[in-house]
Amino acid sequence: INETTGEVTLIPNQDYFGNDSVVFEVQDVYGTVNYSNEVNLEVLNGNDAPFFTTEPSSVTAVEAVEYIYDANADDIDSNVSELMFSLQPLDGASINESSGLLSWVPTPAQVGINEVDLGVTDPEGLKTIQRFNVSVLPVLDMKELYWKNQRRG
């Protein structure tokens, strides 16, 4: 309740719809109830955005080694099989749009921090983004290892 304007805002719980009621009471300065009124409401069903039920177990990858993340999501309003996964802007990565399986083999140019934007969209077009960074470690090249060992010897 906005104490200045008297405006009342009611935000129902996610996925709640149906009939409900609210009782308003006005009291005098002594705390005596002077007036009460019950207001009946009809809360209409709205589309809730899908949400991720998993997070990456690892945010570290190794150059030239496949990185896999099996993303899962749910939606209160839709069947899970109706959700569509998407991926940006990770060059060379792919995602199964139906299952959420992300697969990526980082290149030498991707050593360092790489931002991943994984999306899930419901049939009505509401989208949720899961954003995370993957740190790609370099592979020690055998020629480089041989050269370093020769210099020490």
PDB file of C-alpha atoms in Angstrom:
ATOM      1  CA  ILE A   1       0.000   0.000   0.000  1.00  0.00           C
ATOM      2  CA  ASN A   2       1.359   3.378  -0.986  1.00  0.00           C
ATOM      3  CA  GLU A   3       0.825   5.441   2.165  1.00  0.00           C
ATOM      4  CA  THR A   4       0.785   8.719   0.240  1.00  0.00           C
ATOM      5  CA  THR A   5      -1.669   7.825  -2.535  1.00  0.00           C
ATOM      6  CA  GLY A   6      -3.483   4.892  -0.930  1.00  0.00           C
ATOM      7  CA  GLU A   7      -2.861   2.872  -4.076  1.00  0.00           C
ATOM      8  CA  VAL A   8      -2.724  -0.880  -3.509  1.00  0.00           C
ATOM      9  CA  THR A   9      -0.578  -3.176  -5.632  1.00  0.00           C
ATOM     10  CA  LEU A  10      -1.075  -6.924  -5.540  1.00  0.00           C
ATOM     11  CA  ILE A  11       1.454  -9.196  -7.223  1.00  0.00           C
ATOM     12  CA  PRO A  12       0.295 -12.818  -7.291  1.00  0.00           C
ATOM     13  CA  ASN A  13       2.728 -15.709  -6.941  1.00  0.00           C
ATOM     14  CA  GLN A  14       4.220 -17.049 -10.149  1.00  0.00           C
ATOM     15  CA  ASP A  15       1.783 -19.315 -11.998  1.00  0.00           C
ATOM     16  CA  TYR A  16      -1.119 -18.354  -9.739  1.00  0.00           C
ATOM     17  CA  PHE A  17      -4.414 -17.638 -11.415  1.00  0.00           C
ATOM     18  CA  GLY A  18      -8.039 -17.885 -10.405  1.00  0.00           C
ATOM     19  CA  ASN A  19     -10.326 -16.143  -7.955  1.00  0.00           C
ATOM     20  CA  ASP A  20      -9.048 -14.513  -4.800  1.00  0.00           C
ATOM     21  CA  SER A  21     -10.122 -11.819  -2.381  1.00  0.00           C
ATOM     22  CA  VAL A  22      -8.491  -9.092  -0.332  1.00  0.00           C
ATOM     23  CA  VAL A  23      -9.929  -7.493   2.799  1.00  0.00           C
ATOM     24  CA  PHE A  24      -9.128  -3.833   3.427  1.00  0.00           C
ATOM     25  CA  GLU A  25      -9.513  -2.400   6.907  1.00  0.00           C
ATOM     26  CA  VAL A  26      -9.376   1.254   7.919  1.00  0.00           C
ATOM     27  CA  GLN A  27      -8.674   2.071  11.568  1.00  0.00           C
ATOM     28  CA  ASP A  28      -8.768   5.252  13.558  1.00  0.00           C
ATOM     29  CA  VAL A  29      -5.832   6.510  15.606  1.00  0.00           C
ATOM     30  CA  TYR A  30      -6.942   4.381  18.562  1.00  0.00           C
ATOM     31  CA  GLY A  31      -6.681   1.113  16.566  1.00  0.00           C
ATOM     32  CA  THR A  32     -10.395   0.495  16.441  1.00  0.00           C
ATOM     33  CA  VAL A  33     -11.660  -0.994  13.187  1.00  0.00           C
ATOM     34  CA  ASN A  34     -13.970   1.577  11.652  1.00  0.00           C
ATOM     35  CA  TYR A  35     -14.512   0.016   8.268  1.00  0.00           C
ATOM     36  CA  SER A  36     -13.648  -3.137   6.351  1.00  0.00           C
ATOM     37  CA  ASN A  37     -14.350  -4.110   2.784  1.00  0.00           C
ATOM     38  CA  GLU A  38     -13.712  -7.340   0.885  1.00  0.00           C
ATOM     39  CA  VAL A  39     -12.699  -7.015  -2.762  1.00  0.00           C
ATOM     40  CA  ASN A  40     -13.015 -10.048  -5.018  1.00  0.00           C
ATOM     41  CA  LEU A  41     -10.364 -10.425  -7.705  1.00  0.00           C
ATOM     42  CA  GLU A  42      -9.917 -12.598 -10.752  1.00  0.00           C
ATOM     43  CA  VAL A  43      -6.241 -13.214 -11.501  1.00  0.00           C
ATOM     44  CA  LEU A  44      -5.807 -14.092 -15.173  1.00  0.00           C
ATOM     45  CA  ASN A  45      -3.298 -16.689 -16.310  1.00  0.00           C
ATOM     46  CA  GLY A  46      -0.212 -15.154 -17.900  1.00  0.00           C
ATOM     47  CA  ASN A  47       2.787 -16.668 -19.602  1.00  0.00           C
ATOM     48  CA  ASP A  48       5.759 -17.166 -17.285  1.00  0.00           C
ATOM     49  CA  ALA A  49       9.271 -17.232 -18.695  1.00  0.00           C
ATOM     50  CA  PRO A  50      11.173 -20.519 -18.792  1.00  0.00           C
ATOM     51  CA  PHE A  51      13.998 -20.987 -16.293  1.00  0.00           C
ATOM     52  CA  PHE A  52      17.229 -22.971 -16.171  1.00  0.00           C
ATOM     53  CA  THR A  53      17.380 -25.882 -13.745  1.00  0.00           C
ATOM     54  CA  THR A  54      21.125 -26.465 -14.219  1.00  0.00           C
ATOM     55  CA  GLU A  55      24.328 -24.460 -14.064  1.00  0.00           C
ATOM     56  CA  PRO A  56      27.626 -25.410 -15.686  1.00  0.00           C
ATOM     57  CA  SER A  57      29.545 -27.794 -13.436  1.00  0.00           C
ATOM     58  CA  SER A  58      32.789 -26.517 -14.922  1.00  0.00           C
ATOM     59  CA  VAL A  59      33.672 -23.112 -16.281  1.00  0.00           C
ATOM     60  CA  THR A  60      37.149 -24.189 -17.339  1.00  0.00           C
ATOM     61  CA  ALA A  61      37.974 -25.745 -20.684  1.00  0.00           C
ATOM     62  CA  VAL A  62      41.200 -26.810 -22.363  1.00  0.00           C
ATOM     63  CA  GLU A  63      42.210 -25.785 -25.860  1.00  0.00           C
ATOM     64  CA  ALA A  64      41.491 -28.557 -28.429  1.00  0.00           C
ATOM     65  CA  VAL A  65      39.524 -30.640 -25.855  1.00  0.00           C
ATOM     66  CA  GLU A  66      35.744 -30.870 -26.150  1.00  0.00           C
ATOM     67  CA  TYR A  67      33.812 -28.885 -23.550  1.00  0.00           C
ATOM     68  CA  ILE A  68      30.280 -30.154 -22.871  1.00  0.00           C
ATOM     69  CA  TYR A  69      27.466 -28.617 -20.867  1.00  0.00           C
ATOM     70  CA  ASP A  70      24.086 -30.338 -20.712  1.00  0.00           C
ATOM     71  CA  ALA A  71      21.744 -27.426 -20.005  1.00  0.00           C
ATOM     72  CA  ASN A  72      18.270 -28.177 -18.697  1.00  0.00           C
ATOM     73  CA  ALA A  73      15.316 -25.862 -18.316  1.00  0.00           C
ATOM     74  CA  ASP A  74      11.695 -25.950 -17.268  1.00  0.00           C
ATOM     75  CA  ASP A  75       8.612 -23.832 -17.826  1.00  0.00           C
ATOM     76  CA  ILE A  76       5.537 -23.771 -15.625  1.00  0.00           C
ATOM     77  CA  ASP A  77       3.318 -23.031 -18.646  1.00  0.00           C
ATOM     78  CA  SER A  78       4.808 -25.315 -21.297  1.00  0.00           C
ATOM     79  CA  ASN A  79       5.900 -28.874 -21.868  1.00  0.00           C
ATOM     80  CA  VAL A  80       9.685 -29.161 -21.562  1.00  0.00           C
ATOM     81  CA  SER A  81       9.823 -30.721 -25.047  1.00  0.00           C
ATOM     82  CA  GLU A  82       8.488 -27.429 -26.472  1.00  0.00           C
ATOM     83  CA  LEU A  83      11.437 -25.325 -25.230  1.00  0.00           C
ATOM     84  CA  MET A  84      14.077 -24.153 -27.717  1.00  0.00           C
ATOM     85  CA  PHE A  85      17.721 -23.592 -26.715  1.00  0.00           C
ATOM     86  CA  SER A  86      20.004 -21.080 -28.413  1.00  0.00           C
ATOM     87  CA  LEU A  87      23.643 -20.031 -28.078  1.00  0.00           C
ATOM     88  CA  GLN A  88      25.622 -16.856 -28.734  1.00  0.00           C
ATOM     89  CA  PRO A  89      28.354 -15.658 -29.391  1.00  0.00           C
ATOM     90  CA  LEU A  90      30.722 -18.618 -28.901  1.00  0.00           C
ATOM     91  CA  ASP A  91      32.510 -19.295 -32.210  1.00  0.00           C
ATOM     92  CA  GLY A  92      32.713 -22.976 -33.082  1.00  0.00           C
ATOM     93  CA  ALA A  93      30.225 -24.078 -30.426  1.00  0.00           C
ATOM     94  CA  SER A  94      26.970 -25.837 -31.170  1.00  0.00           C
ATOM     95  CA  ILE A  95      23.850 -26.569 -29.203  1.00  0.00           C
ATOM     96  CA  ASN A  96      21.120 -29.106 -29.679  1.00  0.00           C
ATOM     97  CA  GLU A  97      18.068 -26.837 -29.815  1.00  0.00           C
ATOM     98  CA  SER A  98      15.817 -29.511 -28.304  1.00  0.00           C
ATOM     99  CA  SER A  99      17.988 -31.094 -25.605  1.00  0.00           C
ATOM    100  CA  GLY A 100      20.201 -28.161 -24.568  1.00  0.00           C
ATOM    101  CA  LEU A 101      23.456 -30.097 -25.049  1.00  0.00           C
ATOM    102  CA  LEU A 102      26.249 -27.578 -25.701  1.00  0.00           C
ATOM    103  CA  SER A 103      29.425 -28.862 -27.364  1.00  0.00           C
ATOM    104  CA  TRP A 104      32.548 -26.836 -28.088  1.00  0.00           C
ATOM    105  CA  VAL A 105      36.186 -27.509 -28.955  1.00  0.00           C
ATOM    106  CA  PRO A 106      38.097 -24.293 -28.150  1.00  0.00           C
ATOM    107  CA  THR A 107      40.789 -23.145 -30.584  1.00  0.00           C
ATOM    108  CA  PRO A 108      44.143 -21.563 -29.677  1.00  0.00           C
ATOM    109  CA  ALA A 109      42.626 -18.158 -30.503  1.00  0.00           C
ATOM    110  CA  GLN A 110      40.040 -18.724 -27.756  1.00  0.00           C
ATOM    111  CA  VAL A 111      42.530 -19.231 -24.908  1.00  0.00           C
ATOM    112  CA  GLY A 112      41.424 -16.927 -22.098  1.00  0.00           C
ATOM    113  CA  ILE A 113      37.969 -15.859 -20.938  1.00  0.00           C
ATOM    114  CA  ASN A 114      35.005 -16.526 -23.250  1.00  0.00           C
ATOM    115  CA  GLU A 115      31.495 -15.244 -22.521  1.00  0.00           C
ATOM    116  CA  VAL A 116      28.637 -17.646 -23.174  1.00  0.00           C
ATOM    117  CA  ASP A 117      25.013 -16.576 -23.598  1.00  0.00           C
ATOM    118  CA  LEU A 118      22.779 -19.617 -23.487  1.00  0.00           C
ATOM    119  CA  GLY A 119      19.107 -18.948 -24.133  1.00  0.00           C
ATOM    120  CA  VAL A 120      15.909 -20.905 -23.642  1.00  0.00           C
ATOM    121  CA  THR A 121      12.656 -19.787 -25.268  1.00  0.00           C
ATOM    122  CA  ASP A 122       9.125 -21.003 -24.650  1.00  0.00           C
ATOM    123  CA  PRO A 123       6.490 -21.467 -27.402  1.00  0.00           C
ATOM    124  CA  GLU A 124       5.052 -17.997 -26.712  1.00  0.00           C
ATOM    125  CA  GLY A 125       8.444 -16.347 -27.278  1.00  0.00           C
ATOM    126  CA  LEU A 126       9.523 -15.564 -23.704  1.00  0.00           C
ATOM    127  CA  LYS A 127      13.266 -16.062 -23.362  1.00  0.00           C
ATOM    128  CA  THR A 128      15.648 -16.446 -20.445  1.00  0.00           C
ATOM    129  CA  ILE A 129      19.419 -16.043 -20.795  1.00  0.00           C
ATOM    130  CA  GLN A 130      21.988 -17.914 -18.728  1.00  0.00           C
ATOM    131  CA  ARG A 131      25.264 -15.984 -18.987  1.00  0.00           C
ATOM    132  CA  PHE A 132      28.571 -17.429 -17.813  1.00  0.00           C
ATOM    133  CA  ASN A 133      32.271 -17.288 -18.624  1.00  0.00           C
ATOM    134  CA  VAL A 134      34.412 -20.225 -19.682  1.00  0.00           C
ATOM    135  CA  SER A 135      38.139 -19.920 -19.086  1.00  0.00           C
ATOM    136  CA  VAL A 136      40.080 -21.748 -21.797  1.00  0.00           C
ATOM    137  CA  LEU A 137      43.522 -22.999 -20.799  1.00  0.00           C
ATOM    138  CA  PRO A 138      46.255 -23.529 -23.408  1.00  0.00           C
ATOM    139  CA  VAL A 139      47.623 -26.931 -24.294  1.00  0.00           C
ATOM    140  CA  LEU A 140      51.352 -27.173 -23.794  1.00  0.00           C
ATOM    141  CA  ASP A 141      52.767 -27.863 -27.234  1.00  0.00           C
ATOM    142  CA  MET A 142      55.231 -30.804 -27.352  1.00  0.00           C
ATOM    143  CA  LYS A 143      57.720 -28.810 -29.485  1.00  0.00           C
ATOM    144  CA  GLU A 144      57.658 -26.059 -26.878  1.00  0.00           C
ATOM    145  CA  LEU A 145      58.207 -28.582 -24.076  1.00  0.00           C
ATOM    146  CA  TYR A 146      61.132 -30.186 -25.954  1.00  0.00           C
ATOM    147  CA  TRP A 147      62.692 -26.769 -26.613  1.00  0.00           C
ATOM    148  CA  LYS A 148      62.364 -25.749 -22.950  1.00  0.00           C
ATOM    149  CA  ASN A 149      63.951 -29.020 -21.790  1.00  0.00           C
ATOM    150  CA  GLN A 150      66.856 -28.573 -24.204  1.00  0.00           C
ATOM    151  CA  ARG A 151      67.596 -25.096 -22.859  1.00  0.00           C
ATOM    152  CA  ARG A 152      67.782 -26.408 -19.303  1.00  0.00           C
ATOM    153  CA  GLY A 153      70.140 -29.248 -20.170  1.00  0.00           C
TER     154      GLY A 153
END
